[in-house]
Amino acid sequence: MDERYDPKKIEGKWQTHWDATGLFKVKEDLSKEKFFLMEMFPYPSGKIHMGHVRNYSIGDVVARYKRMCGFNVLHPMGWDAFGMPAENAAIQNNTHPAKWTYENIAAMGAQLKAMGFSYDWDREIATCRPEYYRWEQWLFVKMFEKGMVYRKDASVNWCETCQTVLANEQVEQNMCWRCGEEVEQKKLEQWFFKITDYAEDLLDHCERLPGWPEKVVTMQKNWIGKSHGAEILFPVAGSDIKIKVFTTRPDTLCGATFMCLAPEHPLVELLCKGTPREAEVMEFVARMAKQEKAKRTSEDYEKEGVRVGAQCINPLTGKTMEIFTANFALMDYGTGAVMSVPTHDQRDFEFARKYGLDMIVVIQPEGQTLSPETMAEAYVEEGVLVNSGQFDGMPNRDAMEAIAQYLDENNLGKKTVQYRIRDWGISRQRYWGAPIPMIHCPTCGIVPVPEDQLPVILPEDAHLLEGGKSPLSSLEEFAKTTCPKCGNENARRETDTMDTFVESSWYPERYCSPHCDTAMFDVEAVKYWMPVDQYIGGVEHAVMHLLYSRYFTRVLNDFGLVDFKEPFTRLLTQGMVCKETLKCPEHGWLFPQEAEGAGDERTCTKCGKPVEAGRVEKMSKSKKNVIDPAELLERYGADTVRLFCLFAAPPERDLDWSEEGVEGSFRFLQRVWRMFAMHFDAISGTAAYTGSPDALEGYLKDLYKKTHQTIKKVTHDIDGRFHFNTAISAIMELVNMVYGLDDNLEDKKRAGVLRAAIEAIVLLVSPVAPHFSEELWSLFGNENNVLETSWPTYREDALKADEVVIVLQVNGKLRSKLTVDVGTGDEEVKQMALADEKVQKFIGEKTIRKVIVVKNKLVNVVV
RNA sequence: GCCCGGGUGGCGGAAUAGGUAGACGCAAGGGACUUAAAAUCCCUCGGUGCUAGCACUGUACGAGUUCGAUUCUCGUCCCGGGCACCA
């Protein structure tokens, strides 16, 4: 064998071999226990980045480990292939989104193969292919027929730069999540999925996701945002109109002294119409429509409102309340109307002070008397009701229930719950997405495309328009159609496409039978494989993608297509890949090669100014701190890159990139290779020793035990815990021990024990460095692949040590150590401890008050 | 503001039913091999003090529980993330 480990000589060879023998292909096999492992599929942006490498390296370790443990492992990969970057790139490079996308898929697929990931590539999917989105359209029609999809004219988030509508989740700090442009409001006819119908179920099952990180579950719960309260009707003075409000504090009802309506509330216009206030109110409404969302996020946000010129009646006290329209009242939460209780709500308090409105205290804290004149802020704590008629004296917690019940009995309101989550707006005014399979007929209205006419294929000959606007509406060959119901020839297709989160909401199911052309998926295959046993991806998808997937699974469940509700049993969210940044006071972010010198002394090559070593931050092009996996692959090979990604940090934590660390990982593989080569002749003709440790002695006995202890540790670290860094550490320790081999060539069992240790090392490291292990494994003369070999097992009798070190403490401080046989009696150990010279010294003249003995661990003498 | 995480050597990180703090790796220093270098192998490596073997001290900071606390409790500070006019 070669003296040196050269990844170039072995990685390509084994990749070809694995591919040719179909090693990674799987099919349903009822005789085996299944394990469905998925990593989040990538957007085909051009080439893979370190985030992908880390994510997929983690996944591949689990896949290979589970496979060796005897599981039938489904480990697929695909492409989240629709989306805006393709359009942007197409406009920029004068190409077509499809061409750009398919080329990227080919390039990135080759890179993933070069990483040696064990995907069943026969199951590869790309969401932009009609074979895929066809079934999404099919489901859309089914959902439409069942009333799970609807269309409404809605005020939506509009990004002028991207010329498209954004979902609430795609708006961050009122900026577009992709381009950073400020988001405006625009009214458009939109398609919505009724995800709110499932709000309660989605929330409820949050408690039943024990395999998910708590953080993600919490974020989902916050997003759904359930609050308990009551709906209350307030009659408008001198009219039949009643204003419905939602409140979480029905106990404060008697303190409600005014009412605030959202500017978009239909009653605002109705109530002010024909009054002297009309002009001012409508001016306010128009102003709010323009700036409301932008104002919401500004720091120096000011509560403001105008009187609409009408009053309503507090249903409990009969008092007249002024009606306002105010900027902080939101039309899309609750009922768009707020009963304002200035004494017990800080926002209402400020509003009332500003406009000089009445305040009535209705909750009195124990041992204190609040009065509206002297209050500096709203009282929001617990207390007892006052000024509330029949409810006076009642603790406010009880009053919530009592008042709600009273309202219900008198038809004035009812107990209810509200959710923060809104229906999922899926319409996108974009080209590169799945067409919404609907037809607008002048006579029949909205008509779904019949099943036998699906898929509605996205025309690939469309010319993209400057500014990113969708060309579909102006593409007559596409838009013009006949109504499938009445044959009207002036019907037009829906030209909006679907949010790309729709595609990723059901791709696990598709992986189970990716070539099924008679249905969304083969129900039996899904029954076998689903749900996904382990899903791995970035925490940035904690809300949107994961929530939508959970929702879609429920929809499929309602259609009887799947028999489960939760798609992902276990979830691992891995941390980001970060690297040091460099900043020049004049030239901003610098590439590493733009700085000269070392450490804190570096200077900018352009201006000579001292370079500030910035913080370690997530790799990004703009900060010029990215590492291209392709270069690493070329220099070190896939196994080293994989090893470093797994060794440098536990998966859920951020990983700090270190060039020296990669170098160290490479050195480790080199070291193992050398160890193997060094002992190869001595052990190649021998079988690994598998007997009892008691038949061995000295170093060989220790090495044998260390081997089995390592197998146990690595197994436990990988299985469920995912602490690959400590697993690798353990293997390194074993390797170090083999290096410390004392050359007692006389011992006949030497070769066998050595072989046992080295075989274990090769197998244990194989999920991390598969090509490397495969090569060494084959040098042993094995015919089968490592992946077809069983994961090593350990002997219980080889785990326990013969002797243990007992820590001797005096008053809790370490003073000495003692080596005794395992299982030495407490009393004997205690006597040995007391007789210890150093212990004696620290006891000195003092009296022994107590001696604590912990078996096989320590003795603590208290004086 | 509210809700979650997290603060351990020069660095990445180990160790928690409370029981030797710093595994493993990186960086650094020393030695061996070599004509030399690279590569490799071995050793040292939290801080302070000296009589060089010890002693003291040390897991963000301050208290507490305990024979014993990185681990449990309370308070403070800092960092990261999520939510935030949600009625």
PDB file of C-alpha atoms in Angstrom, chain A residues 598-744:
ATOM      1  CA  ALA A 598      -0.284  38.654  11.044  1.00  0.00           C
ATOM      2  CA  GLY A 599      -2.433  38.863  14.140  1.00  0.00           C
ATOM      3  CA  ASP A 600      -3.319  42.356  15.303  1.00  0.00           C
ATOM      4  CA  GLU A 601      -0.630  43.923  13.125  1.00  0.00           C
ATOM      5  CA  ARG A 602      -2.329  43.425   9.781  1.00  0.00           C
ATOM      6  CA  THR A 603      -2.603  46.262   7.319  1.00  0.00           C
ATOM      7  CA  CYS A 604      -4.697  46.896   4.234  1.00  0.00           C
ATOM      8  CA  THR A 605      -2.868  46.183   0.963  1.00  0.00           C
ATOM      9  CA  LYS A 606      -4.706  49.054  -0.718  1.00  0.00           C
ATOM     10  CA  CYS A 607      -4.096  51.902   1.729  1.00  0.00           C
ATOM     11  CA  GLY A 608      -1.743  50.573   4.401  1.00  0.00           C
ATOM     12  CA  LYS A 609      -4.110  51.417   7.230  1.00  0.00           C
ATOM     13  CA  PRO A 610      -4.335  48.982  10.149  1.00  0.00           C
ATOM     14  CA  VAL A 611      -6.947  46.303   9.600  1.00  0.00           C
ATOM     15  CA  GLU A 612      -9.508  45.715  12.261  1.00  0.00           C
ATOM     16  CA  ALA A 613     -10.036  42.009  12.898  1.00  0.00           C
ATOM     17  CA  GLY A 614     -13.819  41.982  12.908  1.00  0.00           C
ATOM     18  CA  ARG A 615     -16.043  39.598  14.739  1.00  0.00           C
ATOM     19  CA  VAL A 616     -16.517  36.017  13.747  1.00  0.00           C
ATOM     20  CA  GLU A 617     -19.645  36.112  11.624  1.00  0.00           C
ATOM     21  CA  LYS A 618     -21.779  33.934   9.412  1.00  0.00           C
ATOM     22  CA  MET A 619     -20.045  33.396   6.106  1.00  0.00           C
ATOM     23  CA  SER A 620     -21.443  35.742   3.509  1.00  0.00           C
ATOM     24  CA  LYS A 621     -20.287  37.179   0.229  1.00  0.00           C
ATOM     25  CA  SER A 622     -20.856  40.742   1.413  1.00  0.00           C
ATOM     26  CA  LYS A 623     -18.552  40.285   4.402  1.00  0.00           C
ATOM     27  CA  LYS A 624     -15.927  38.634   2.211  1.00  0.00           C
ATOM     28  CA  ASN A 625     -15.374  35.788   4.651  1.00  0.00           C
ATOM     29  CA  VAL A 626     -16.608  32.840   2.606  1.00  0.00           C
ATOM     30  CA  ILE A 627     -14.693  29.652   2.019  1.00  0.00           C
ATOM     31  CA  ASP A 628     -15.476  27.842  -1.209  1.00  0.00           C
ATOM     32  CA  PRO A 629     -15.932  24.111  -0.605  1.00  0.00           C
ATOM     33  CA  ALA A 630     -14.655  23.415  -4.121  1.00  0.00           C
ATOM     34  CA  GLU A 631     -11.193  24.725  -3.221  1.00  0.00           C
ATOM     35  CA  LEU A 632     -11.078  22.700  -0.027  1.00  0.00           C
ATOM     36  CA  LEU A 633     -12.172  19.598  -1.852  1.00  0.00           C
ATOM     37  CA  GLU A 634      -9.366  20.074  -4.320  1.00  0.00           C
ATOM     38  CA  ARG A 635      -6.781  20.597  -1.614  1.00  0.00           C
ATOM     39  CA  TYR A 636      -7.751  18.133   1.100  1.00  0.00           C
ATOM     40  CA  GLY A 637     -10.393  15.841  -0.345  1.00  0.00           C
ATOM     41  CA  ALA A 638     -13.933  15.260   0.846  1.00  0.00           C
ATOM     42  CA  ASP A 639     -13.111  13.173   3.909  1.00  0.00           C
ATOM     43  CA  THR A 640     -11.010  15.885   5.536  1.00  0.00           C
ATOM     44  CA  VAL A 641     -13.676  18.524   4.929  1.00  0.00           C
ATOM     45  CA  ARG A 642     -16.357  16.262   6.374  1.00  0.00           C
ATOM     46  CA  LEU A 643     -14.168  15.395   9.348  1.00  0.00           C
ATOM     47  CA  PHE A 644     -13.473  19.020  10.173  1.00  0.00           C
ATOM     48  CA  CYS A 645     -17.132  20.060   9.923  1.00  0.00           C
ATOM     49  CA  LEU A 646     -18.053  17.372  12.407  1.00  0.00           C
ATOM     50  CA  PHE A 647     -15.120  17.701  14.747  1.00  0.00           C
ATOM     51  CA  ALA A 648     -14.924  21.467  15.204  1.00  0.00           C
ATOM     52  CA  ALA A 649     -18.220  21.899  17.080  1.00  0.00           C
ATOM     53  CA  PRO A 650     -21.339  20.013  18.081  1.00  0.00           C
ATOM     54  CA  PRO A 651     -23.929  20.293  15.280  1.00  0.00           C
ATOM     55  CA  GLU A 652     -26.422  22.622  16.937  1.00  0.00           C
ATOM     56  CA  ARG A 653     -23.774  25.197  17.700  1.00  0.00           C
ATOM     57  CA  ASP A 654     -22.174  27.692  15.308  1.00  0.00           C
ATOM     58  CA  LEU A 655     -18.978  26.453  13.713  1.00  0.00           C
ATOM     59  CA  ASP A 656     -15.966  28.754  13.577  1.00  0.00           C
ATOM     60  CA  TRP A 657     -13.949  28.120  10.463  1.00  0.00           C
ATOM     61  CA  SER A 658     -10.260  27.540  11.053  1.00  0.00           C
ATOM     62  CA  GLU A 659      -7.748  26.839   8.333  1.00  0.00           C
ATOM     63  CA  GLU A 660      -5.399  25.266  10.887  1.00  0.00           C
ATOM     64  CA  GLY A 661      -8.228  23.085  12.092  1.00  0.00           C
ATOM     65  CA  VAL A 662      -8.748  21.689   8.598  1.00  0.00           C
ATOM     66  CA  GLU A 663      -5.050  21.068   8.391  1.00  0.00           C
ATOM     67  CA  GLY A 664      -5.288  19.188  11.694  1.00  0.00           C
ATOM     68  CA  SER A 665      -8.136  17.038  10.407  1.00  0.00           C
ATOM     69  CA  PHE A 666      -6.088  16.123   7.378  1.00  0.00           C
ATOM     70  CA  ARG A 667      -3.160  15.264   9.639  1.00  0.00           C
ATOM     71  CA  PHE A 668      -5.359  12.942  11.647  1.00  0.00           C
ATOM     72  CA  LEU A 669      -6.359  10.919   8.607  1.00  0.00           C
ATOM     73  CA  GLN A 670      -2.739  10.861   7.536  1.00  0.00           C
ATOM     74  CA  ARG A 671      -1.828   9.574  10.992  1.00  0.00           C
ATOM     75  CA  VAL A 672      -4.366   6.783  10.867  1.00  0.00           C
ATOM     76  CA  TRP A 673      -3.179   5.844   7.407  1.00  0.00           C
ATOM     77  CA  ARG A 674       0.404   5.629   8.631  1.00  0.00           C
ATOM     78  CA  MET A 675      -0.604   3.569  11.621  1.00  0.00           C
ATOM     79  CA  PHE A 676      -2.358   1.174   9.295  1.00  0.00           C
ATOM     80  CA  ALA A 677       0.604   0.955   6.931  1.00  0.00           C
ATOM     81  CA  MET A 678       3.008   0.465   9.813  1.00  0.00           C
ATOM     82  CA  HIS A 679       1.209  -2.575  11.168  1.00  0.00           C
ATOM     83  CA  PHE A 680      -0.214  -3.880   7.921  1.00  0.00           C
ATOM     84  CA  ASP A 681       2.232  -6.718   7.398  1.00  0.00           C
ATOM     85  CA  ALA A 682       1.959  -7.865  10.981  1.00  0.00           C
ATOM     86  CA  ILE A 683      -1.826  -8.045  11.065  1.00  0.00           C
ATOM     87  CA  SER A 684      -3.009  -8.686   7.502  1.00  0.00           C
ATOM     88  CA  GLY A 685      -2.900 -12.443   7.890  1.00  0.00           C
ATOM     89  CA  THR A 686      -4.510 -12.568  11.317  1.00  0.00           C
ATOM     90  CA  ALA A 687      -8.088 -12.520  12.482  1.00  0.00           C
ATOM     91  CA  ALA A 688      -9.106  -9.880  14.981  1.00  0.00           C
ATOM     92  CA  TYR A 689      -9.055 -11.070  18.569  1.00  0.00           C
ATOM     93  CA  THR A 690     -12.591 -11.435  19.891  1.00  0.00           C
ATOM     94  CA  GLY A 691     -12.055 -13.314  23.116  1.00  0.00           C
ATOM     95  CA  SER A 692     -12.255 -12.345  26.739  1.00  0.00           C
ATOM     96  CA  PRO A 693     -10.030  -9.542  28.013  1.00  0.00           C
ATOM     97  CA  ASP A 694      -9.038 -11.749  30.918  1.00  0.00           C
ATOM     98  CA  ALA A 695      -6.967 -13.905  28.595  1.00  0.00           C
ATOM     99  CA  LEU A 696      -4.778 -10.863  27.925  1.00  0.00           C
ATOM    100  CA  GLU A 697      -2.423  -8.897  30.064  1.00  0.00           C
ATOM    101  CA  GLY A 698      -0.526  -5.656  30.288  1.00  0.00           C
ATOM    102  CA  TYR A 699      -0.656  -3.272  27.382  1.00  0.00           C
ATOM    103  CA  LEU A 700      -2.618  -5.632  25.136  1.00  0.00           C
ATOM    104  CA  LYS A 701      -5.311  -5.998  27.746  1.00  0.00           C
ATOM    105  CA  ASP A 702      -5.518  -2.226  28.112  1.00  0.00           C
ATOM    106  CA  LEU A 703      -5.625  -1.718  24.353  1.00  0.00           C
ATOM    107  CA  TYR A 704      -8.347  -4.310  23.973  1.00  0.00           C
ATOM    108  CA  LYS A 705     -10.419  -2.663  26.673  1.00  0.00           C
ATOM    109  CA  LYS A 706      -9.820   0.760  25.202  1.00  0.00           C
ATOM    110  CA  THR A 707     -11.021  -0.564  21.851  1.00  0.00           C
ATOM    111  CA  HIS A 708     -14.306  -1.728  23.303  1.00  0.00           C
ATOM    112  CA  GLN A 709     -14.748   1.375  25.424  1.00  0.00           C
ATOM    113  CA  THR A 710     -14.236   3.428  22.283  1.00  0.00           C
ATOM    114  CA  ILE A 711     -16.822   1.436  20.347  1.00  0.00           C
ATOM    115  CA  LYS A 712     -19.295   2.082  23.128  1.00  0.00           C
ATOM    116  CA  LYS A 713     -18.530   5.770  23.379  1.00  0.00           C
ATOM    117  CA  VAL A 714     -18.677   6.407  19.631  1.00  0.00           C
ATOM    118  CA  THR A 715     -21.921   4.465  19.311  1.00  0.00           C
ATOM    119  CA  HIS A 716     -23.563   6.431  22.100  1.00  0.00           C
ATOM    120  CA  ASP A 717     -22.271   9.753  20.896  1.00  0.00           C
ATOM    121  CA  ILE A 718     -23.609   9.234  17.378  1.00  0.00           C
ATOM    122  CA  ASP A 719     -26.871   7.535  18.253  1.00  0.00           C
ATOM    123  CA  GLY A 720     -29.398  10.179  19.199  1.00  0.00           C
ATOM    124  CA  ARG A 721     -26.919  12.492  20.848  1.00  0.00           C
ATOM    125  CA  PHE A 722     -25.276  13.575  17.592  1.00  0.00           C
ATOM    126  CA  HIS A 723     -22.119  14.569  19.419  1.00  0.00           C
ATOM    127  CA  PHE A 724     -19.815  13.738  16.560  1.00  0.00           C
ATOM    128  CA  ASN A 725     -17.048  15.922  17.949  1.00  0.00           C
ATOM    129  CA  THR A 726     -16.655  13.790  21.056  1.00  0.00           C
ATOM    130  CA  ALA A 727     -17.042  10.597  19.026  1.00  0.00           C
ATOM    131  CA  ILE A 728     -14.116  11.662  16.869  1.00  0.00           C
ATOM    132  CA  SER A 729     -12.133  12.607  19.988  1.00  0.00           C
ATOM    133  CA  ALA A 730     -12.625   9.108  21.305  1.00  0.00           C
ATOM    134  CA  ILE A 731     -11.341   7.579  18.073  1.00  0.00           C
ATOM    135  CA  MET A 732      -8.323   9.886  18.257  1.00  0.00           C
ATOM    136  CA  GLU A 733      -7.593   8.637  21.753  1.00  0.00           C
ATOM    137  CA  LEU A 734      -7.637   5.063  20.564  1.00  0.00           C
ATOM    138  CA  VAL A 735      -5.327   5.935  17.683  1.00  0.00           C
ATOM    139  CA  ASN A 736      -2.969   7.620  20.127  1.00  0.00           C
ATOM    140  CA  MET A 737      -2.939   4.485  22.202  1.00  0.00           C
ATOM    141  CA  VAL A 738      -2.058   2.300  19.240  1.00  0.00           C
ATOM    142  CA  TYR A 739       0.852   4.650  18.604  1.00  0.00           C
ATOM    143  CA  GLY A 740       2.036   3.995  22.133  1.00  0.00           C
ATOM    144  CA  LEU A 741       2.283   0.249  21.413  1.00  0.00           C
ATOM    145  CA  ASP A 742       5.091  -1.437  23.301  1.00  0.00           C
ATOM    146  CA  ASP A 743       6.840  -3.829  20.989  1.00  0.00           C
ATOM    147  CA  ASN A 744       6.473  -7.104  22.811  1.00  0.00           C
TER     148      ASN A 744
END
